[in-house]
Short mmCIF file of C-alpha atoms in Angstrom, two decimals:
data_model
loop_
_atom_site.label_atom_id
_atom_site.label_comp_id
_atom_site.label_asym_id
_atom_site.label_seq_id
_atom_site.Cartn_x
_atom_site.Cartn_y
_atom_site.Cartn_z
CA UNK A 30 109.98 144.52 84.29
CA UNK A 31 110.55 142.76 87.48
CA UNK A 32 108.18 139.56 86.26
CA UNK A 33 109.67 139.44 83.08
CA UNK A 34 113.32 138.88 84.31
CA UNK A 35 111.81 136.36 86.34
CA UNK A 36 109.87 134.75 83.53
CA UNK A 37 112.64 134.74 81.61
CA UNK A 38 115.09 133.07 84.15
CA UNK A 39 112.59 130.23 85.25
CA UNK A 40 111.88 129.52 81.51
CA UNK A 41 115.47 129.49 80.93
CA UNK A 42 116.05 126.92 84.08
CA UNK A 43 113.06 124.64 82.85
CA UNK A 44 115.12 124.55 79.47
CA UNK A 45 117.63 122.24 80.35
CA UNK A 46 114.96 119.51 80.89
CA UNK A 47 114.36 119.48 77.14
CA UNK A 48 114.88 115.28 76.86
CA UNK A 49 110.90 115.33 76.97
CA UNK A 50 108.79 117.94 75.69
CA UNK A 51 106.02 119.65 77.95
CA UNK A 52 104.80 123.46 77.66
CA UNK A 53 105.31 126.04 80.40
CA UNK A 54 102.77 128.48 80.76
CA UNK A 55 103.87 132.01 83.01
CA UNK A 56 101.21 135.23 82.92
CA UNK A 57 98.75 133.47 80.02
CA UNK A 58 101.90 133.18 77.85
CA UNK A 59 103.10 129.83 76.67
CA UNK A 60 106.63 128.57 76.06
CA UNK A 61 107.69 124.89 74.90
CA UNK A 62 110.49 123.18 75.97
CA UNK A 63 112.17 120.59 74.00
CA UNK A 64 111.26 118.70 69.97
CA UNK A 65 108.16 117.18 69.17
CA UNK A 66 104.74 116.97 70.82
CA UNK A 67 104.31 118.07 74.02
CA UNK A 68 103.13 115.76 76.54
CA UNK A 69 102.63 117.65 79.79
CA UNK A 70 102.28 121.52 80.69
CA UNK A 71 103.52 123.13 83.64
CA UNK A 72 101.38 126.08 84.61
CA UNK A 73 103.83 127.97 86.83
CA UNK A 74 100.81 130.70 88.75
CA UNK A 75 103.66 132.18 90.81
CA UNK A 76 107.45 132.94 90.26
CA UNK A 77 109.87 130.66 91.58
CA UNK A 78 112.86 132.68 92.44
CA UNK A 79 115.83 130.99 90.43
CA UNK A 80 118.02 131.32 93.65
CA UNK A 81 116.01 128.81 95.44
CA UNK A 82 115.83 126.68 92.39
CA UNK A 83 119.69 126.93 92.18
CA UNK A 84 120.00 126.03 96.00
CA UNK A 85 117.35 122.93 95.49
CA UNK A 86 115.37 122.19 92.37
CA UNK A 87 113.79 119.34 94.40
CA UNK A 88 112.78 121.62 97.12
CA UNK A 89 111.78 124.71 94.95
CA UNK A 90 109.82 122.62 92.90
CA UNK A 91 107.99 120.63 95.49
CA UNK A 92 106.93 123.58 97.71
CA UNK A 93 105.55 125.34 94.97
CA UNK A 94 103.51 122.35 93.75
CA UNK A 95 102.27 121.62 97.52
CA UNK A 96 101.54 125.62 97.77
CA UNK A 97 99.42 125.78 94.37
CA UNK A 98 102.16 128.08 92.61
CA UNK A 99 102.30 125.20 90.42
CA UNK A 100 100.31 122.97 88.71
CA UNK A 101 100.81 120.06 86.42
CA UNK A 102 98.24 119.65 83.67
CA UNK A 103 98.23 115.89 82.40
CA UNK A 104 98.96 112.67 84.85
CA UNK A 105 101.82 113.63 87.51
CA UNK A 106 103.30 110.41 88.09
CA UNK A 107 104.08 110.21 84.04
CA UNK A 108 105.14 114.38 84.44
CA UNK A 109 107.78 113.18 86.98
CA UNK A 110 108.90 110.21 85.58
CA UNK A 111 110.05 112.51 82.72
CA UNK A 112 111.31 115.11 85.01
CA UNK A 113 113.40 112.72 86.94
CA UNK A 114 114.80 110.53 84.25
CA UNK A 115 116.93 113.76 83.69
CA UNK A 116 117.94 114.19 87.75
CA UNK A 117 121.44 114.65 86.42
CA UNK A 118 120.00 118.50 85.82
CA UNK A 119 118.64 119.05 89.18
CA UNK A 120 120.74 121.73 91.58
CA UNK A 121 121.33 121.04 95.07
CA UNK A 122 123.55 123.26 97.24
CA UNK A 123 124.34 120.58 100.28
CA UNK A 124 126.51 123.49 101.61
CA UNK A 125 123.52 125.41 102.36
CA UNK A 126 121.08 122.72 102.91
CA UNK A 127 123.50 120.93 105.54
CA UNK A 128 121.15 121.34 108.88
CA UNK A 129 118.53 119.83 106.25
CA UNK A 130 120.53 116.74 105.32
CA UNK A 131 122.20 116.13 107.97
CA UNK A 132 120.23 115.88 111.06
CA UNK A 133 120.84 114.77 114.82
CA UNK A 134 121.07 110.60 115.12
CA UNK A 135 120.38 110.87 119.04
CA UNK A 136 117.72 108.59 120.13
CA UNK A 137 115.22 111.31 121.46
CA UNK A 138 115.58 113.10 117.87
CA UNK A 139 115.23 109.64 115.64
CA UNK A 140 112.00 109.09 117.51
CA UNK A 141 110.62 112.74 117.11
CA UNK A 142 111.71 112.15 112.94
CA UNK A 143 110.04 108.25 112.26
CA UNK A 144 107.04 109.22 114.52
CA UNK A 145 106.65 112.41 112.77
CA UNK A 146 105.59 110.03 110.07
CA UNK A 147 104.46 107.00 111.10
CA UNK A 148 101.83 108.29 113.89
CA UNK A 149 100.40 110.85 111.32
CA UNK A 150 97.33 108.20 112.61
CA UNK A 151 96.37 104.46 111.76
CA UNK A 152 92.90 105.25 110.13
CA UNK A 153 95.03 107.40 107.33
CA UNK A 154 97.23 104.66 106.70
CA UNK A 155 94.04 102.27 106.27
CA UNK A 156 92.53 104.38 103.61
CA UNK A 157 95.59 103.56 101.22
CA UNK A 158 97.73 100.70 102.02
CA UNK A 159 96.23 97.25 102.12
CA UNK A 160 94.44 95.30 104.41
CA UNK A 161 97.54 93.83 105.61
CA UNK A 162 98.93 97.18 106.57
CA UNK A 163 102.09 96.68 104.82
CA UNK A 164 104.08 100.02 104.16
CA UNK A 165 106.79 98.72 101.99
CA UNK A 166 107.48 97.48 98.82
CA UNK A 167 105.52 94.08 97.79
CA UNK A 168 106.33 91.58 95.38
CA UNK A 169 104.31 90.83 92.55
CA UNK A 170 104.62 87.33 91.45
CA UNK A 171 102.11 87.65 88.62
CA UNK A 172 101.34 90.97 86.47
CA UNK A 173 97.60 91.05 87.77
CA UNK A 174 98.37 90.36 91.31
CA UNK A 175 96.34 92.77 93.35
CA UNK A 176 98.82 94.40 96.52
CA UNK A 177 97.06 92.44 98.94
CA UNK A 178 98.31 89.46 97.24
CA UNK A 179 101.58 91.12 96.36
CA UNK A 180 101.96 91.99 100.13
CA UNK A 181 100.96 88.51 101.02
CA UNK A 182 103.12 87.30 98.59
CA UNK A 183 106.39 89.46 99.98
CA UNK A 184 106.23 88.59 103.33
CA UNK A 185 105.67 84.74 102.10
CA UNK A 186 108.58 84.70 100.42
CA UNK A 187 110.95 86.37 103.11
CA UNK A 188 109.46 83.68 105.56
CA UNK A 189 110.73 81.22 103.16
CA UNK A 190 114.66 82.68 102.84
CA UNK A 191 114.65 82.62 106.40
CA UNK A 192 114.01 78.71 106.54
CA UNK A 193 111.72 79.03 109.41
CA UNK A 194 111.09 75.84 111.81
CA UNK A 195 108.56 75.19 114.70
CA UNK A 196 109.82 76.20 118.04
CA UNK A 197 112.67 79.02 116.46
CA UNK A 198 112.41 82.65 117.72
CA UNK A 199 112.84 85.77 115.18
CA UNK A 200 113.14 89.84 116.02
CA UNK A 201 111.27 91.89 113.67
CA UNK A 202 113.38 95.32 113.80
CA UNK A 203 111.03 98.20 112.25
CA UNK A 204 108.03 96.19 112.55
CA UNK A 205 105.50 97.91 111.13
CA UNK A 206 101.60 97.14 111.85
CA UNK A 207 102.97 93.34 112.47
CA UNK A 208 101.92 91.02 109.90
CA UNK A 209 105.34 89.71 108.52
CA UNK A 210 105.27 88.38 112.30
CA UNK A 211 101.94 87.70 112.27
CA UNK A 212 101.86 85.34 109.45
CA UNK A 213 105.17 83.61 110.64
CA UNK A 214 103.50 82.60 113.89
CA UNK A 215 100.76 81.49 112.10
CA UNK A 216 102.46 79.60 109.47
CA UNK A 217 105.79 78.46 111.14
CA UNK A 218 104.53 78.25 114.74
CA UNK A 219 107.74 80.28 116.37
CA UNK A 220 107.64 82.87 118.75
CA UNK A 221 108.53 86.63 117.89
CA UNK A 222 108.95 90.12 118.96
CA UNK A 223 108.68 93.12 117.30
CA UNK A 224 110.01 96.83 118.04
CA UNK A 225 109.60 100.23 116.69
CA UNK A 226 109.20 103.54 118.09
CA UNK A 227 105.83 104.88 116.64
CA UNK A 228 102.94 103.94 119.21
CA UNK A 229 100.08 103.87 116.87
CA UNK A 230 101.70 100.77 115.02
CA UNK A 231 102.51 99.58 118.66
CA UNK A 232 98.86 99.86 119.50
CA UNK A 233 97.70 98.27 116.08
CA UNK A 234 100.15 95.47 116.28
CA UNK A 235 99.10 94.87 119.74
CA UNK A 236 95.71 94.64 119.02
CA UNK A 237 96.24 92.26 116.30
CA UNK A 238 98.10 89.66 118.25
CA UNK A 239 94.81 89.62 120.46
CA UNK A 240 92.49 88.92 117.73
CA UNK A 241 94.38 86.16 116.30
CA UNK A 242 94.80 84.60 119.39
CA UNK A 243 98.24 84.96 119.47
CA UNK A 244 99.34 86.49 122.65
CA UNK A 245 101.61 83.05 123.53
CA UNK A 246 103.85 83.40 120.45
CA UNK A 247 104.34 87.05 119.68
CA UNK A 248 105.15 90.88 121.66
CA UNK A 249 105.90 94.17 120.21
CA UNK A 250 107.48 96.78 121.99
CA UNK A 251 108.52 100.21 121.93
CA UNK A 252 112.07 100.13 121.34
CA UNK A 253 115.08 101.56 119.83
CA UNK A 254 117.38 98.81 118.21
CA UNK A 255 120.48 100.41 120.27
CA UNK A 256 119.06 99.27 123.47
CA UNK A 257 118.85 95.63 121.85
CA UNK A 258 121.96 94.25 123.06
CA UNK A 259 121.14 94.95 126.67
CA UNK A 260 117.85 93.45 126.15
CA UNK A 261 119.45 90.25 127.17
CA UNK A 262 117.17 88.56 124.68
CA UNK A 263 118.42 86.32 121.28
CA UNK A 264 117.45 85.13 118.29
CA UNK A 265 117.50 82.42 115.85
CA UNK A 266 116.43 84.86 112.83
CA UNK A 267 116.46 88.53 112.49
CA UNK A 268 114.56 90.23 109.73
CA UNK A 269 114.39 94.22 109.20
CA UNK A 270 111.47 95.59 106.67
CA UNK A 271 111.73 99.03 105.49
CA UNK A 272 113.65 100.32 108.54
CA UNK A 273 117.24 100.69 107.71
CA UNK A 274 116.52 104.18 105.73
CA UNK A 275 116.03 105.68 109.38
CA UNK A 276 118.94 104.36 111.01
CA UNK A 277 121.82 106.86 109.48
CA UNK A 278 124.85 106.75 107.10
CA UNK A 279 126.96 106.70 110.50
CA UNK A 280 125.54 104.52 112.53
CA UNK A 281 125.30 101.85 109.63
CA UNK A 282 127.79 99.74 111.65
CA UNK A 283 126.11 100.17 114.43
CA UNK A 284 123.19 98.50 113.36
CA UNK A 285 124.64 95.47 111.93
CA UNK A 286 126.40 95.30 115.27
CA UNK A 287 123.09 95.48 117.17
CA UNK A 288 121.61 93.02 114.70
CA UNK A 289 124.68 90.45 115.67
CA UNK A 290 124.64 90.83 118.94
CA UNK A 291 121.01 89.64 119.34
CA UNK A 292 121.54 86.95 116.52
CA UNK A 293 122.53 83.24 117.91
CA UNK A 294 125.62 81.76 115.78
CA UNK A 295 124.31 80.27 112.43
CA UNK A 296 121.69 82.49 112.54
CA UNK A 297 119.93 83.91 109.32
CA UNK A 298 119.66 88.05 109.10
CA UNK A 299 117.18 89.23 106.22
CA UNK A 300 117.56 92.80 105.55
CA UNK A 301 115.44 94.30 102.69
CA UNK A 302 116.05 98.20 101.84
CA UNK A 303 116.25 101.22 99.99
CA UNK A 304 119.48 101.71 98.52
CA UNK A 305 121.27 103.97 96.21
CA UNK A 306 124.14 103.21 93.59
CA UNK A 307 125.74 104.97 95.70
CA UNK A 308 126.71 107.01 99.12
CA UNK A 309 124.17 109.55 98.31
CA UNK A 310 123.00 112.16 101.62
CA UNK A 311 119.09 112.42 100.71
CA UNK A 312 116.57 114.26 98.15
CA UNK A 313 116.22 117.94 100.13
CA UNK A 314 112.38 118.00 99.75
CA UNK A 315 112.16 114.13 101.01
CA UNK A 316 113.69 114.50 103.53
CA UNK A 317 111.81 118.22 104.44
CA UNK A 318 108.76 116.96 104.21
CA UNK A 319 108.08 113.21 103.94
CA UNK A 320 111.03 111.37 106.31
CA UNK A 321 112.91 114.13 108.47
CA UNK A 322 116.13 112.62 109.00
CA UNK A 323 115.91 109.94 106.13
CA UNK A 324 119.34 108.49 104.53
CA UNK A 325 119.45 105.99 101.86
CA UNK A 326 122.62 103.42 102.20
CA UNK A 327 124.59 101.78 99.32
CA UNK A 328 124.09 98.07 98.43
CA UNK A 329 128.15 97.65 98.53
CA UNK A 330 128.68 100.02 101.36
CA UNK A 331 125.77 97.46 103.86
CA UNK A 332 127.60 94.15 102.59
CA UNK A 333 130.67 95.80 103.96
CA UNK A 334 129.10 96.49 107.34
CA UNK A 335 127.56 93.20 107.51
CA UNK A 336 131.15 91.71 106.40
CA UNK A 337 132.52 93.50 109.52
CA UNK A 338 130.26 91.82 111.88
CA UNK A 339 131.40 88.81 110.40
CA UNK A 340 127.78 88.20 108.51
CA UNK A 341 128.51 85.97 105.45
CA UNK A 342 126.30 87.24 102.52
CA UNK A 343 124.26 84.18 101.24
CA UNK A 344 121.86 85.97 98.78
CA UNK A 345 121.47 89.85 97.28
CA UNK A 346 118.25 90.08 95.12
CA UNK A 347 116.66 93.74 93.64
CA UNK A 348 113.38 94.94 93.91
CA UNK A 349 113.00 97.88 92.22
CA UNK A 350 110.37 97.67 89.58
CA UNK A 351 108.40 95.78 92.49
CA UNK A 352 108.67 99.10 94.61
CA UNK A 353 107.31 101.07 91.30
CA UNK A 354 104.57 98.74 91.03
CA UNK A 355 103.71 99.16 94.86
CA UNK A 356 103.77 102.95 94.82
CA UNK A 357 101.42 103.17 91.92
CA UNK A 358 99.04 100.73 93.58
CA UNK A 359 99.45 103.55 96.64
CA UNK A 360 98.98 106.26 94.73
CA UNK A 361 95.75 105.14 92.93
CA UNK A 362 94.33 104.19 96.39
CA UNK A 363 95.30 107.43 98.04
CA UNK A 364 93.36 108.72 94.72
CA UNK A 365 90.30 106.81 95.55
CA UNK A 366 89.99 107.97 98.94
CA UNK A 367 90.78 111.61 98.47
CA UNK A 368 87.67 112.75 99.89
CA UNK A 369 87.70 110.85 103.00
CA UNK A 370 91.49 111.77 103.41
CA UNK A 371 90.68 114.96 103.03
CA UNK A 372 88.44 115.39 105.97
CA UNK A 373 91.53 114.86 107.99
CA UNK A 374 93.76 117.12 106.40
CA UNK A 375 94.52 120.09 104.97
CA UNK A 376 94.20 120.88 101.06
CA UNK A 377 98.47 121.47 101.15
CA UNK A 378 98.74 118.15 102.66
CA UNK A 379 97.50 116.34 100.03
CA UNK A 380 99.59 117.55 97.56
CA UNK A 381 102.28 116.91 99.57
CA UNK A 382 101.44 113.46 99.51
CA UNK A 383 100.07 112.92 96.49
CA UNK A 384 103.65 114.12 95.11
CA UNK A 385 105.57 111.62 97.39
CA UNK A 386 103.70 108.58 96.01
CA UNK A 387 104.22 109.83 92.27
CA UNK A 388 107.67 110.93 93.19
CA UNK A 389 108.92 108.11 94.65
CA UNK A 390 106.86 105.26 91.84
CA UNK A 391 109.06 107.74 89.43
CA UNK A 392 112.68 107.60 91.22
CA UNK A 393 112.53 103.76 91.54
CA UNK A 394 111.39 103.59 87.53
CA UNK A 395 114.46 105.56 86.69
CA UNK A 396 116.94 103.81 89.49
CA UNK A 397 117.71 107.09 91.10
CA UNK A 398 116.75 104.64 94.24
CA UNK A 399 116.62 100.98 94.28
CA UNK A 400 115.38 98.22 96.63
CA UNK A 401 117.62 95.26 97.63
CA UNK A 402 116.97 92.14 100.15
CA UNK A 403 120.44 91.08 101.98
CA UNK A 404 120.33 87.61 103.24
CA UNK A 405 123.13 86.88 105.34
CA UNK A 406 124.08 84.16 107.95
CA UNK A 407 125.83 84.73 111.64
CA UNK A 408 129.09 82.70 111.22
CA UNK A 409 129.03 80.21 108.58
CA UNK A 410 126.12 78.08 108.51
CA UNK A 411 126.51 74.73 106.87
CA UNK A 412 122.72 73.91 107.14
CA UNK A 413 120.70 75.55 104.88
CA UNK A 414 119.88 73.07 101.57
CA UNK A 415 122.07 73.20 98.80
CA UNK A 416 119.32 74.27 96.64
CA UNK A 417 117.07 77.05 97.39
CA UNK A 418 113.13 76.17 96.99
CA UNK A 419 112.23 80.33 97.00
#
């Protein structure tokens, strides 16, 4: 009696996502949701209680899928897509989930949360991404670019809104494995430095600078963008890839304040993120599993910041189809390598990750999330061409 209440209620929750058909299968029986043709089935091997459901869809659903209570028969990235264009249905009790979403922004506990993810190891990260070790979204300026060339192509064309010339200097915040600063020394002959707090991309980075020679023109360190001010250092041109998401709704002013401080007057600031349409505290399960601590700003509620720190916005372009793209091209790597990846972790793991890629390629496809570069000067800057060549 018990598993048929339970049957009943989950079939009864999976209901109201009837916008695209799929079958639910529960204890060999099989139920379909929604008109026409099915085009997925859910094969549900363990009850979900609908009280954890109710308290996070995102949460219930992902832990079951990572645990094996759940599978998805068909592609999973196309499953999702459908699931999430109707997010509008999804429950999330932020009452109850408020230790979840709303973490510590202390410097000791935002480096415990990014390296949590980001020193997971460098030899995993090489197995899916690119050779150019680029872990953010890349720009395809052709439909059959490959995301080498797409990441090539990115980091090409922020180089270019930043109107780089020999001899400037430019602070990488968030700087990854290196190579936006990598390929600006190269190609613009200025000097750089780049900080973040995970020390396997601080020991990559570093050993990339040695074998391109480059030791006289760029330095990464380990470094919190807080302690930038009394760094005593400046910049002609600021760039931050990737890295705002970690930062925190609160300390958004904080940043751009950071960011200023460091910036000489005139001075270009390039800041590409994830955004929402709006104020928006974090997917429960994301934020569980994938980035402890993660928060995804507004576009209008950053050009206010900026505007406070007297930044003048010169440019606002979107990404997000571009981020879809990228994730895809992740996801059928991380496919392609599943047995080497899987020698260095556990079976739970890769679901776990394999849902993030498809999750995330599916959220930017429906603009739950978005992607937005920010160009914005220090001051007014009377300088820069009248027409822009990127």
């Amino acid at each position: 009696m018990l598993e048929t209440i339970e049957e009943k209620a989950m079939v009864k929750f999976l209901g109201k996502f009837k916008d695209s058909p799929f079958i639910v299968k529960f204890n060999g029986r099989e139920y379909t949701v929604g008109q026409g043709q099915p085009d997925f089935t859910v094969d549900v091997r363990r009850p979900i209680p609908v009280s954890q459901l109710m308290t996070s869809t995102s949460l219930a659903l992902g832990e079951a899928y990572m645990d094996g209570n759940l599978e998805v028969e068909g592609d999973l990235y196309y499953a999702l897509d459908r699931f999430l264009s109707q997010m509008d249905k999804f429950s999330t009790d932020r009452r109850s989930l408020v230790k979840l979403l709303n973490t510590s922004l202390s410097k000791k506990n935002q480096e415990k949360e990014v390296t949590s993810h980001y020193d997971i190891g460098n030899d995993f990260y090489k197995l899916w991404l690119d050779k150019t070790m680029s872990y953010s979204c890349a720009y395809f300026q052709k439909e059959e670019d490959t995301l080498y060339q797409a990441q090539v192509n990115k980091v090409d064309y922020i180089l270019k809104k930043l109107y780089l010339k020999e001899g400037m200097t430019i602070l990488d915040i968030g700087c990854g494995w290196g190579f936006l600063l990598l390929e600006a020394a190269k190609k613009y002959k200025v000097k750089g430095l780049g900080i973040t707090l995970s020390k396997e991309q601080h020991r990559e980075f570093e050993k990339r600078i040695k074998e391109e020679g480059l030791e006289d023109y760029l330095q990464v360190e380990l470094m919190d963008y807080r302690d930038l001010p009394k760094s005593g250092k400046s910049f002609d041109r600021v760039v931050s890839v990737g890295m705002l998401e970690h930062v925190g709704r609160e300390n958004y002013h904080l940043f751009a304040d950071c960011a200023s401080q460091v910036l000489k007057d005139g001075g270009l600031f390039l800041l590409h993120f994830i955004s929402g349409l709006k104020e928006y505290s974090g997917d429960p399960w994301i934020k569980k599993y994938i980035f402890p601590g993660g928060m995804i700003p507004s576009l209008r509620e950053m050009v206010s910041c900026l505007a406070d720190d007297s930044f003048h916005v010169l440019d606002v372009e979107d990404l997000r189809l571009h981020y879809n793209k990228t994730l895809l091209c992740w996801e059928k790597n991380f496919k392609e390598n599943r047995e080497e990846i899987s020698k260095m972790f556990d079976h739970r793991f890769m679901r776990m990750w394999e849902l993030y890629l498809a999750s995330c390629a599916a959220a930017f496809h429906n603009g739950i999330v978005d992607i937005h570069q920010i160009l914005a000067s220090k001051g007014v800057n009377n300088q820069l061409p009248l027409v822009r060549w990127y």
